[in-house]
Short mmCIF file of C-alpha atoms in Angstrom, two decimals:
data_model
loop_
_atom_site.label_atom_id
_atom_site.label_comp_id
_atom_site.label_asym_id
_atom_site.label_seq_id
_atom_site.Cartn_x
_atom_site.Cartn_y
_atom_site.Cartn_z
CA MET A 1 50.32 42.63 66.35
CA THR A 2 51.66 44.23 69.51
CA SER A 3 54.02 46.42 67.53
CA VAL A 4 51.17 47.56 65.26
CA LEU A 5 49.07 48.48 68.30
CA ALA A 6 52.04 50.26 69.83
CA ALA A 7 52.62 52.19 66.60
CA VAL A 8 48.94 53.19 66.41
CA GLY A 9 48.99 54.16 70.09
CA ASN A 10 52.13 56.25 69.59
CA TRP A 11 50.64 57.95 66.57
CA PHE A 12 47.41 58.67 68.48
CA PHE A 13 49.23 60.16 71.46
CA SER A 14 51.48 62.19 69.16
CA LEU A 15 48.35 63.56 67.49
CA LEU A 16 46.83 64.42 70.87
CA ARG A 17 50.05 66.13 71.94
CA TYR A 18 50.14 68.09 68.71
CA LEU A 19 46.50 69.16 68.98
CA GLY A 20 47.03 70.06 72.63
CA GLY A 21 50.03 72.23 71.78
CA LEU A 22 48.15 73.88 68.93
CA SER A 23 45.10 74.56 71.12
CA TYR A 24 47.33 76.00 73.85
CA LEU A 25 49.01 78.32 71.35
CA PHE A 26 45.62 79.43 70.00
CA CYS A 27 44.17 80.09 73.48
CA ASP A 28 47.34 81.89 74.57
CA GLY A 29 47.14 83.99 71.40
CA LEU A 30 43.47 84.83 72.09
CA TRP A 31 44.40 85.82 75.65
CA TRP A 32 47.05 88.20 74.36
CA ILE A 33 44.61 89.65 71.82
CA GLY A 34 41.80 90.14 74.36
CA ALA A 35 42.68 90.04 78.03
CA GLY A 36 46.40 90.84 77.82
CA PRO A 37 46.08 94.45 76.58
CA LEU A 38 43.08 95.10 78.86
CA LEU A 39 45.01 93.93 81.93
CA GLY A 40 48.04 95.99 80.89
CA LYS A 41 50.22 92.92 80.31
CA GLY A 42 51.35 94.09 76.89
CA ARG A 43 49.95 95.84 73.87
CA ILE A 44 49.20 94.32 70.48
CA ARG A 45 51.99 95.20 68.04
CA ARG A 46 49.92 97.21 65.56
CA GLU A 47 52.69 97.98 63.08
CA GLU A 48 53.74 94.35 62.86
CA THR A 49 50.09 93.32 62.50
CA PHE A 50 49.64 95.76 59.57
CA HIS A 51 52.84 94.42 58.03
CA GLN A 52 51.53 90.87 58.27
CA MET A 53 48.13 91.94 56.90
CA THR A 54 49.88 93.39 53.86
CA ARG A 55 51.86 90.23 53.45
CA ILE A 56 48.78 88.02 53.69
CA SER A 57 46.51 90.13 51.50
CA ILE A 58 48.09 92.53 49.01
CA ARG A 59 51.19 90.49 48.22
CA SER A 60 49.17 87.29 47.73
CA PHE A 61 46.33 88.91 45.84
CA GLY A 62 47.83 88.32 42.39
CA ILE A 63 48.41 84.60 42.81
CA VAL A 64 45.05 84.07 44.54
CA SER A 65 43.23 85.91 41.73
CA LEU A 66 45.05 83.99 39.02
CA VAL A 67 44.24 80.62 40.57
CA ILE A 68 40.61 81.34 41.33
CA PHE A 69 39.97 83.00 37.94
CA PHE A 70 41.11 79.87 36.13
CA VAL A 71 39.21 77.60 38.52
CA GLY A 72 36.06 79.64 37.78
CA MET A 73 36.62 79.07 34.05
CA ILE A 74 37.34 75.35 34.52
CA LEU A 75 34.22 74.95 36.66
CA ALA A 76 32.11 76.63 33.98
CA PHE A 77 33.40 74.24 31.31
CA GLN A 78 32.89 71.18 33.51
CA MET A 79 29.37 72.17 34.52
CA ALA A 80 28.40 73.04 30.97
CA TYR A 81 29.55 69.60 29.82
CA VAL A 82 26.94 67.96 32.08
CA LEU A 83 24.23 70.61 31.96
CA LYS A 84 24.05 70.92 28.17
CA THR A 85 22.97 67.26 27.90
CA LEU A 86 20.03 68.20 30.13
CA GLY A 87 19.42 71.42 28.19
CA VAL A 88 19.91 73.64 31.20
CA VAL A 89 23.28 75.30 30.52
CA GLY A 90 21.95 78.47 32.16
CA TYR A 91 22.34 76.77 35.55
CA VAL A 92 26.11 77.27 35.16
CA ALA A 93 25.61 80.70 36.73
CA ASP A 94 23.76 79.29 39.76
CA ILE A 95 26.24 76.50 40.32
CA ILE A 96 29.35 78.65 39.96
CA GLY A 97 27.89 81.32 42.22
CA VAL A 98 26.97 78.92 45.01
CA ALA A 99 30.13 76.82 44.62
CA MET A 100 32.40 79.86 44.70
CA VAL A 101 30.75 81.48 47.69
CA ARG A 102 30.13 78.39 49.85
CA GLU A 103 33.13 76.25 48.97
CA MET A 104 35.62 77.03 46.23
CA GLY A 105 36.41 80.59 47.28
CA PRO A 106 37.40 79.91 50.89
CA LEU A 107 38.96 76.52 50.09
CA LEU A 108 41.16 77.74 47.24
CA VAL A 109 42.20 80.87 49.10
CA GLY A 110 43.05 78.63 52.07
CA MET A 111 45.15 76.33 49.89
CA VAL A 112 47.03 79.17 48.21
CA MET A 113 47.58 80.91 51.54
CA THR A 114 48.93 77.70 53.03
CA GLY A 115 51.72 77.67 50.47
CA TYR A 116 52.13 81.41 50.28
CA ALA A 117 51.76 82.72 53.81
CA GLY A 118 51.85 79.57 55.99
CA ALA A 119 55.17 78.31 54.65
CA ALA A 120 56.70 81.79 54.91
CA ILE A 121 55.55 82.22 58.52
CA ALA A 122 56.86 78.80 59.56
CA ALA A 123 60.22 79.42 57.87
CA GLU A 124 60.53 82.92 59.30
CA ILE A 125 59.74 81.94 62.90
CA GLY A 126 61.79 78.74 62.57
CA THR A 127 64.80 80.76 61.46
CA MET A 128 64.28 83.08 64.42
CA VAL A 129 64.31 80.06 66.74
CA VAL A 130 67.54 78.75 65.18
CA SER A 131 69.26 82.14 65.38
CA GLU A 132 68.30 82.46 69.08
CA GLU A 133 65.99 85.43 68.42
CA VAL A 134 63.05 83.73 70.14
CA ILE A 135 65.05 82.85 73.24
CA ALA A 136 66.35 86.44 73.21
CA LEU A 137 62.75 87.65 73.26
CA GLU A 138 61.89 85.37 76.18
CA SER A 139 64.94 86.40 78.17
CA SER A 140 64.05 90.05 77.56
CA ALA A 141 60.64 89.43 79.18
CA LEU A 142 58.93 89.67 75.79
CA ASN A 143 56.41 86.89 75.33
CA PRO A 144 56.97 85.23 71.91
CA ILE A 145 53.25 84.50 71.60
CA ARG A 146 52.39 88.19 71.96
CA PHE A 147 55.36 89.29 69.93
CA LEU A 148 55.29 86.82 67.04
CA VAL A 149 52.10 84.77 67.03
CA VAL A 150 49.46 87.42 67.79
CA PRO A 151 50.28 89.75 64.85
CA ARG A 152 50.23 86.82 62.42
CA VAL A 153 47.05 85.19 63.72
CA LEU A 154 45.30 88.54 63.95
CA ALA A 155 46.37 89.44 60.42
CA ALA A 156 45.09 86.11 59.12
CA MET A 157 41.80 86.51 61.00
CA ILE A 158 41.24 89.97 59.51
CA MET A 159 42.50 89.43 55.97
CA MET A 160 41.39 85.90 55.07
CA PRO A 161 37.66 86.79 54.82
CA MET A 162 38.55 89.92 52.83
CA VAL A 163 40.80 88.09 50.39
CA THR A 164 38.16 85.38 50.10
CA MET A 165 35.50 87.99 49.32
CA VAL A 166 37.59 89.40 46.50
CA ALA A 167 38.49 85.88 45.32
CA ILE A 168 34.81 84.96 45.12
CA TYR A 169 34.17 87.90 42.76
CA VAL A 170 37.16 86.95 40.62
CA GLY A 171 36.09 83.28 40.52
CA ILE A 172 32.56 84.21 39.49
CA PHE A 173 34.04 86.49 36.84
CA GLY A 174 36.10 83.54 35.53
CA GLY A 175 32.89 81.55 35.12
CA PHE A 176 31.22 84.59 33.56
CA VAL A 177 33.95 84.87 30.91
CA VAL A 178 33.46 81.27 29.78
CA ALA A 179 29.65 81.44 30.02
CA VAL A 180 29.31 84.66 28.02
CA TRP A 181 32.09 84.40 25.47
CA ILE A 182 32.27 80.65 24.90
CA LEU A 183 28.93 79.18 25.96
CA ASP A 184 27.05 82.19 24.51
CA LEU A 185 24.92 82.85 27.58
CA ASP A 186 23.40 86.29 28.02
CA ARG A 187 25.56 88.38 30.34
CA ILE A 188 22.63 90.10 32.12
CA GLU A 189 20.82 86.80 32.55
CA TYR A 190 24.03 85.23 33.91
CA LEU A 191 24.44 87.95 36.54
CA ARG A 192 20.73 87.88 37.45
CA ARG A 193 20.81 84.12 37.98
CA THR A 194 23.98 84.37 40.06
CA VAL A 195 22.47 86.98 42.36
CA GLU A 196 19.17 85.09 42.66
CA ALA A 197 20.93 81.81 43.45
CA LEU A 198 22.89 83.27 46.33
CA THR A 199 21.59 83.93 49.83
CA HIS A 200 23.09 85.68 52.83
CA THR A 201 23.51 82.25 54.41
CA ASP A 202 25.81 81.19 51.57
CA LEU A 203 27.98 84.22 52.07
CA ILE A 204 28.09 83.87 55.86
CA SER A 205 29.02 80.19 55.68
CA GLY A 206 31.77 80.95 53.15
CA LEU A 207 33.25 83.76 55.22
CA ILE A 208 33.09 81.73 58.45
CA LYS A 209 35.07 79.01 56.69
CA ALA A 210 37.60 81.57 55.46
CA GLU A 211 38.01 82.87 59.01
CA ILE A 212 38.58 79.36 60.36
CA PHE A 213 41.05 78.48 57.60
CA GLY A 214 42.97 81.67 58.28
CA VAL A 215 43.27 80.92 61.99
CA LEU A 216 44.31 77.32 61.25
CA ILE A 217 46.98 78.35 58.73
CA ALA A 218 48.48 81.01 61.00
CA CYS A 219 48.38 78.89 64.17
CA ILE A 220 49.84 75.78 62.52
CA ALA A 221 52.58 77.81 60.81
CA CYS A 222 53.50 79.60 64.05
CA PHE A 223 53.40 76.35 66.02
CA GLU A 224 55.64 74.57 63.52
CA GLY A 225 58.02 77.51 63.44
CA LEU A 226 58.29 77.70 67.21
CA SER A 227 58.84 73.92 67.41
CA VAL A 228 61.92 73.97 65.19
CA THR A 229 64.95 72.06 66.42
CA GLY A 230 68.14 71.19 64.60
CA GLY A 231 69.12 74.16 62.44
CA ALA A 232 68.42 74.61 58.74
CA GLU A 233 67.14 71.05 58.35
CA GLY A 234 64.62 71.70 61.12
CA VAL A 235 63.42 74.87 59.40
CA GLY A 236 62.88 72.93 56.17
CA ARG A 237 60.97 70.23 58.03
CA ALA A 238 58.81 72.81 59.81
CA THR A 239 57.97 74.52 56.52
CA THR A 240 56.91 71.25 54.92
CA ASN A 241 54.94 70.24 58.00
CA ALA A 242 53.21 73.62 58.11
CA VAL A 243 51.99 73.22 54.53
CA VAL A 244 50.99 69.55 54.76
CA ARG A 245 49.30 69.83 58.16
CA SER A 246 47.51 73.05 57.22
CA ILE A 247 46.07 71.40 54.11
CA ILE A 248 44.87 68.44 56.17
CA ALA A 249 43.42 70.75 58.82
CA ILE A 250 41.65 72.84 56.18
CA ILE A 251 40.09 69.80 54.49
CA VAL A 252 38.96 68.24 57.79
CA SER A 253 37.53 71.50 59.13
CA ASP A 254 35.89 72.16 55.77
CA LEU A 255 34.08 68.85 56.00
CA VAL A 256 33.02 69.48 59.61
CA PHE A 257 31.72 72.98 58.95
CA THR A 258 30.06 72.04 55.66
CA ALA A 259 28.13 69.35 57.57
CA ILE A 260 27.25 71.80 60.34
CA PHE A 261 26.07 74.44 57.83
CA TYR A 262 24.10 71.80 55.94
CA TYR A 263 22.07 70.97 59.04
CA PHE A 264 21.92 74.30 60.85
CA LEU A 265 22.19 77.12 58.31
CA MET B 1 92.52 79.57 98.38
CA ALA B 2 89.21 78.97 96.67
CA LEU B 3 90.57 76.39 94.30
CA PHE B 4 89.54 72.84 94.97
CA GLU B 5 90.29 69.53 93.40
CA ALA B 6 88.34 67.67 90.79
CA GLY B 7 85.35 65.78 92.14
CA ARG B 8 85.05 67.87 95.28
CA GLN B 9 82.55 70.66 94.92
CA PRO B 10 81.69 73.32 97.44
CA GLY B 11 78.40 72.61 99.17
CA PRO B 12 75.59 75.15 99.26
CA PRO B 13 76.15 77.96 101.72
CA ALA B 14 74.54 77.72 105.14
CA ALA B 15 71.10 79.34 105.25
CA SER B 16 72.11 81.70 108.05
CA HIS B 17 74.75 83.34 105.85
CA ARG B 18 72.32 84.27 103.17
CA ALA B 19 70.40 87.35 104.10
CA SER B 20 72.77 90.12 103.05
CA ASP B 21 75.83 88.40 101.68
CA GLY B 22 75.68 90.32 98.40
CA VAL B 23 75.12 87.21 96.33
CA LEU B 24 73.06 88.02 93.22
CA ILE B 25 73.28 84.61 91.56
CA ARG B 26 73.06 81.39 93.52
CA ILE B 27 72.88 77.87 92.08
CA GLU B 28 72.54 74.91 94.43
CA GLY B 29 72.74 71.26 93.41
CA LEU B 30 71.52 71.93 89.87
CA ARG B 31 70.83 68.75 87.95
CA LYS B 32 69.50 68.50 84.40
CA SER B 33 69.09 65.65 81.95
CA PHE B 34 67.89 65.62 78.36
CA GLY B 35 66.45 62.15 77.89
CA ASP B 36 69.13 59.73 79.08
CA LEU B 37 71.89 62.30 78.79
CA LEU B 38 72.87 63.79 82.14
CA VAL B 39 74.15 67.29 81.37
CA LEU B 40 74.36 68.91 84.81
CA ASP B 41 75.12 66.78 87.83
CA GLY B 42 74.77 68.95 90.93
CA VAL B 43 76.27 72.31 90.00
CA ASN B 44 76.84 74.81 92.83
CA LEU B 45 77.78 78.40 92.09
CA GLU B 46 77.56 81.84 93.65
CA VAL B 47 78.20 85.21 92.05
CA ARG B 48 78.45 88.32 94.19
CA LYS B 49 77.44 91.84 93.28
CA GLY B 50 79.94 93.54 90.97
CA GLU B 51 81.87 90.32 90.27
CA THR B 52 82.74 88.98 86.83
CA VAL B 53 82.65 85.20 86.97
CA VAL B 54 83.68 83.11 83.99
CA ILE B 55 82.31 79.62 83.54
CA MET B 56 84.71 77.69 81.35
CA GLY B 57 84.70 74.18 80.04
CA GLY B 58 84.80 72.20 76.83
CA SER B 59 82.00 71.97 74.31
CA GLY B 60 79.03 70.04 75.69
CA CYS B 61 80.09 70.31 79.33
CA GLY B 62 76.86 72.11 80.26
CA LYS B 63 77.96 75.77 80.32
CA SER B 64 75.15 77.05 78.14
CA THR B 65 72.66 74.81 79.96
CA VAL B 66 73.59 76.57 83.21
CA LEU B 67 73.03 79.90 81.48
CA ARG B 68 69.63 78.84 80.18
CA HIS B 69 68.57 77.89 83.70
CA LEU B 70 69.67 81.32 84.91
CA ILE B 71 67.55 83.16 82.34
CA GLY B 72 64.59 80.94 83.17
CA VAL B 73 64.10 79.15 79.86
CA LEU B 74 65.00 75.74 81.33
CA GLU B 75 63.68 74.26 84.56
CA PRO B 76 65.98 72.19 86.78
CA ASP B 77 65.28 68.49 87.30
CA ASP B 78 66.65 69.00 90.79
CA GLY B 79 68.30 71.80 92.73
CA LYS B 80 67.68 75.49 92.96
CA VAL B 81 68.49 78.54 90.84
CA GLU B 82 68.18 81.92 92.53
CA LEU B 83 68.61 85.42 91.13
CA PHE B 84 68.35 88.39 93.48
CA ASP B 85 67.39 85.92 96.26
CA GLN B 86 64.37 84.73 94.28
CA ASP B 87 63.98 81.07 93.41
CA LEU B 88 63.17 80.99 89.68
CA SER B 89 61.11 77.82 89.95
CA GLN B 90 58.79 79.51 92.47
CA LEU B 91 58.06 82.50 90.26
CA ASP B 92 54.93 82.84 88.16
CA GLU B 93 54.99 84.32 84.65
CA ASP B 94 54.70 87.90 85.93
CA GLY B 95 57.41 87.38 88.55
CA LEU B 96 59.76 85.87 86.01
CA SER B 97 59.02 88.68 83.59
CA ALA B 98 59.83 91.30 86.26
CA LEU B 99 63.04 89.48 87.11
CA ARG B 100 64.09 89.30 83.46
CA ARG B 101 63.97 93.09 83.22
CA ARG B 102 66.77 93.21 85.79
CA PHE B 103 69.28 91.30 83.68
CA GLY B 104 70.51 91.42 80.11
CA ILE B 105 72.01 88.70 77.98
CA LEU B 106 74.42 88.70 75.08
CA PHE B 107 73.94 85.60 72.97
CA GLN B 108 76.65 83.81 71.06
CA SER B 109 75.29 84.95 67.69
CA GLY B 110 74.15 88.34 68.97
CA ALA B 111 70.55 87.15 68.37
CA LEU B 112 69.57 90.48 66.86
CA TYR B 113 66.04 90.77 65.50
CA ASN B 114 66.77 90.64 61.80
CA SER B 115 63.61 92.47 60.74
CA MET B 116 64.60 95.54 62.79
CA THR B 117 67.36 98.10 62.37
CA VAL B 118 70.23 98.35 64.86
CA GLY B 119 68.52 101.30 66.56
CA GLU B 120 65.18 99.48 66.76
CA ASN B 121 66.90 96.45 68.28
CA VAL B 122 68.35 98.54 71.08
CA ALA B 123 65.14 100.55 71.51
CA LEU B 124 62.90 97.49 71.74
CA PRO B 125 63.32 96.73 75.48
CA LEU B 126 62.85 100.46 76.23
CA ARG B 127 59.69 100.69 74.13
CA GLU B 128 58.23 97.50 75.60
CA HIS B 129 59.16 97.87 79.25
CA THR B 130 59.18 101.59 79.94
CA ASN B 131 56.85 104.54 79.41
CA LEU B 132 59.64 106.78 78.19
CA ALA B 133 58.90 109.31 75.45
CA GLU B 134 60.20 108.42 72.02
CA ASP B 135 62.77 111.24 71.97
CA ILE B 136 64.19 110.04 75.31
CA ILE B 137 64.36 106.50 73.93
CA GLN B 138 66.27 107.79 70.91
CA ILE B 139 68.79 109.52 73.19
CA ILE B 140 69.27 106.36 75.28
CA VAL B 141 69.75 104.31 72.10
CA LYS B 142 72.49 106.69 70.98
CA ILE B 143 74.17 106.51 74.41
CA LYS B 144 74.12 102.71 74.43
CA LEU B 145 75.40 102.48 70.87
CA GLU B 146 78.14 104.99 71.69
CA LEU B 147 79.17 102.75 74.62
CA VAL B 148 79.84 99.93 72.17
CA GLY B 149 81.29 102.26 69.52
CA LEU B 150 78.47 101.92 67.00
CA ARG B 151 76.54 105.21 67.25
CA ASP B 152 76.73 105.83 63.51
CA PHE B 153 75.28 102.43 62.63
CA GLU B 154 71.81 103.01 64.06
CA SER B 155 69.94 102.76 60.78
CA LEU B 156 71.68 99.64 59.44
CA MET B 157 70.03 96.23 59.36
CA PRO B 158 71.70 93.34 61.24
CA ALA B 159 72.46 91.58 57.94
CA GLN B 160 74.73 94.52 57.02
CA LEU B 161 76.92 94.06 60.12
CA SER B 162 80.00 91.91 60.74
CA GLY B 163 79.98 89.23 63.47
CA GLY B 164 81.79 91.46 65.94
CA MET B 165 79.47 94.38 65.27
CA ARG B 166 76.44 92.17 65.77
CA LYS B 167 77.77 91.14 69.17
CA ARG B 168 78.40 94.76 70.11
CA VAL B 169 74.84 95.70 69.11
CA GLY B 170 73.64 92.69 71.12
CA LEU B 171 75.56 94.05 74.07
CA ALA B 172 74.05 97.52 73.61
CA ARG B 173 70.60 95.90 73.60
CA ALA B 174 71.47 93.80 76.66
CA ILE B 175 72.33 96.92 78.67
CA ALA B 176 69.50 99.08 77.31
CA LEU B 177 67.49 98.81 80.54
CA ASP B 178 70.58 99.32 82.76
CA PRO B 179 70.51 95.76 84.12
CA GLU B 180 72.16 94.71 87.35
CA ILE B 181 73.46 91.48 85.81
CA VAL B 182 74.61 90.74 82.27
CA PHE B 183 75.03 87.17 81.06
CA TYR B 184 77.41 86.55 78.20
CA ASP B 185 77.22 83.38 76.13
CA GLU B 186 80.55 82.85 74.32
CA PRO B 187 81.04 86.59 73.73
CA THR B 188 84.32 86.26 71.81
CA THR B 189 83.86 82.94 70.01
CA GLY B 190 84.45 83.22 66.29
CA LEU B 191 85.89 86.74 66.46
CA ASP B 192 89.33 87.88 65.40
CA PRO B 193 91.72 88.75 68.26
CA ILE B 194 91.28 92.51 67.89
CA VAL B 195 87.47 92.38 67.99
CA ALA B 196 87.64 89.84 70.84
CA GLY B 197 89.83 92.30 72.71
CA VAL B 198 87.30 95.07 72.07
CA ILE B 199 84.48 92.92 73.48
CA ASP B 200 86.58 92.05 76.55
CA LYS B 201 87.33 95.72 77.09
CA LEU B 202 83.62 96.50 76.85
CA ILE B 203 82.82 93.86 79.48
CA ASN B 204 85.48 95.31 81.80
CA ASP B 205 84.34 98.90 81.12
CA LEU B 206 80.73 98.01 81.93
CA LYS B 207 81.83 96.52 85.24
CA ILE B 208 83.89 99.58 86.15
CA SER B 209 81.55 102.31 84.89
CA LEU B 210 78.16 100.77 85.66
CA GLY B 211 79.02 98.27 88.38
CA ILE B 212 77.41 95.47 86.42
CA THR B 213 77.68 91.91 87.70
CA SER B 214 78.70 89.59 84.87
CA LEU B 215 78.52 85.87 84.30
CA VAL B 216 80.45 84.85 81.21
CA VAL B 217 80.30 81.44 79.60
CA THR B 218 83.29 80.85 77.38
CA HIS B 219 86.04 78.48 76.32
CA ASP B 220 88.24 81.30 75.04
CA MET B 221 90.90 81.21 77.76
CA GLU B 222 92.71 84.36 76.65
CA SER B 223 89.48 86.31 76.97
CA ALA B 224 88.57 84.56 80.24
CA PHE B 225 91.84 85.62 81.93
CA ARG B 226 91.34 89.20 80.74
CA ILE B 227 87.88 89.68 82.21
CA ALA B 228 87.46 87.27 85.14
CA ASP B 229 87.48 88.10 88.82
CA ARG B 230 86.79 84.44 89.43
CA MET B 231 86.82 81.41 87.18
CA VAL B 232 84.81 78.22 87.46
CA MET B 233 85.48 75.12 85.43
CA LEU B 234 82.71 72.71 84.48
CA TYR B 235 83.50 69.17 83.50
CA GLU B 236 80.98 66.38 82.93
CA GLY B 237 78.21 68.50 84.38
CA ARG B 238 79.98 69.39 87.62
CA VAL B 239 82.11 72.24 88.91
CA VAL B 240 85.61 70.80 89.18
CA ALA B 241 87.54 73.95 90.02
CA SER B 242 86.97 77.51 91.12
CA GLY B 243 89.38 80.33 91.87
CA THR B 244 90.87 83.62 90.82
CA PRO B 245 92.63 83.77 87.44
CA GLU B 246 96.01 83.55 89.22
CA GLU B 247 94.90 80.48 91.17
CA ILE B 248 93.61 78.87 88.01
CA LYS B 249 96.91 79.58 86.21
CA LYS B 250 98.95 78.02 89.00
CA THR B 251 96.68 75.08 89.73
CA SER B 252 97.98 71.54 89.84
CA ASN B 253 94.54 70.17 88.97
CA PRO B 254 95.27 68.15 85.79
CA LEU B 255 91.78 68.76 84.35
CA VAL B 256 92.17 72.51 84.64
CA ARG B 257 95.79 72.51 83.46
CA GLN B 258 94.91 70.51 80.37
CA PHE B 259 92.00 72.80 79.54
CA VAL B 260 93.79 76.09 80.24
CA GLN B 261 96.90 75.08 78.33
CA GLY B 262 94.93 73.45 75.54
CA GLU B 263 96.78 70.13 75.71
CA PRO B 264 95.39 67.27 73.63
CA ASP B 265 96.53 64.62 76.12
CA GLY B 266 95.42 64.50 79.72
CA PRO B 267 92.50 63.45 81.88
CA ILE B 268 89.96 65.07 79.51
CA PRO B 269 89.63 62.52 76.71
CA LEU B 270 89.67 64.01 73.23
CA ARG B 271 89.04 62.28 69.99
CA LEU B 272 92.29 63.67 68.60
CA SER B 273 94.40 62.54 71.56
CA LYS B 274 97.77 61.13 70.42
CA VAL B 275 97.54 58.15 72.79
CA ASP B 276 94.03 57.22 71.66
CA TYR B 277 95.02 57.64 68.04
CA GLU B 278 98.06 55.35 68.39
CA ALA B 279 96.08 52.75 70.29
CA ASP B 280 93.36 52.88 67.68
CA LEU B 281 95.82 52.46 64.81
CA LEU B 282 97.69 49.60 66.53
CA SER B 283 94.46 47.77 67.30
CA PHE B 284 93.85 47.34 63.56
CA LYS B 285 93.64 43.67 62.63
CA PRO B 286 93.90 42.88 58.91
CA LEU B 287 91.35 40.48 57.45
CA LYS B 288 92.69 36.99 56.88
#
């Protein structure tokens, strides 16, 4: 019994330590984005930020579109299966529209980005730690948070809502393809119902989620990368941890914000 | 004679001698543990302006740990580390950052930023810490690369360079801001004798032409004797000997003699020691 309690206690304190470290990294990053440049402590690396924005958006656009297009189609089939028994297949448009904008768009983009960008960031920074590049930065009076974390977090903050926006259109188009060409719904009616079903609140809640997921993915990946110890094995472990922990963080934050939006938006 | 016997370390200098004694690096009673492992057990060391001091010792004796305290990425458990008469533990982030601009460091692997070209690596400290115009930065980059014999390699990526070239680029980057001190972490380890000789010559040239103070961590004895004004030996986290290269060569200290001459048997226990090996073999008891 004592050992179980000790194990639970250890796990709890490890979790607190992890969350503390992550929060510190996030706050430090925010300081370097906001106050740091204003106080002349160091500029934001614009070129590196643009490079990371390209990496997060343009290079991942194909895979994000592919995934969300098929999910839109799957969702249309699944909804039609239930709705046709009630004789209201036309509601497929409403459901897909709302689901894509409020939930599926940001969530799926978050999941894909976790594997695509999060793992790459963790591996890249982890390799830099192992090859002494990060300690070289520190000893050259270059803050690794400003130098490495800020461009990646900033890029994720800017690009995640944009990628999500595009993904939502592609997802809705996936549903549209099934609804029009397989379920024989009228294309104009489908689009009209989609537009009528959606409100600004839906869009805002979806984009806020995308923003939060982006920050979580970038911060967790950077934190895992910077925490690497033990060479190549450590880099592998950090990459896996970045993906697994980002997915957990996305799901938990999704639940929290969905509940908040349900009551307050 | 500065050489002293194993187990007896020089104490910290008297406070009254400190004001203008030309000491740029001062370590007093430095202790550091990682978990239960005591790595540094009261290290004392002084390096004067323009000196090249070599810290030697076997793998795991704490050489690199000393270096990491000096560049401010590790904090001592006990003792004091001073650079330019400033106690590193008393400095805030800004103070430490200002101090770090006054020294350069060459890492064992070169630690070049792999996403940047050779030229960008050398230009980085200039771009980040000075307000120089870009054309001036480009000229300085060429000068620094010429110093290490790599002026024509400016546009290459680090992955396209050999180990020795990476170290030379690392050295060019380390001296980009004209530092007063350069730290070298195993500068010749893993290099062929010719390239090692080139690196040693560069270290000596920098001292002569720029008056740079150098602290070199190495276990390459050939290189150490070529570059050192003074040599310090670390063993089990403590300084066990200190002296000029000639004094180190002639020492009767068995720890130093074994290390310098690379003997497997002696007071420093090695896994491959002949005596240990024999004892281990003879202690074998067959199963009945």
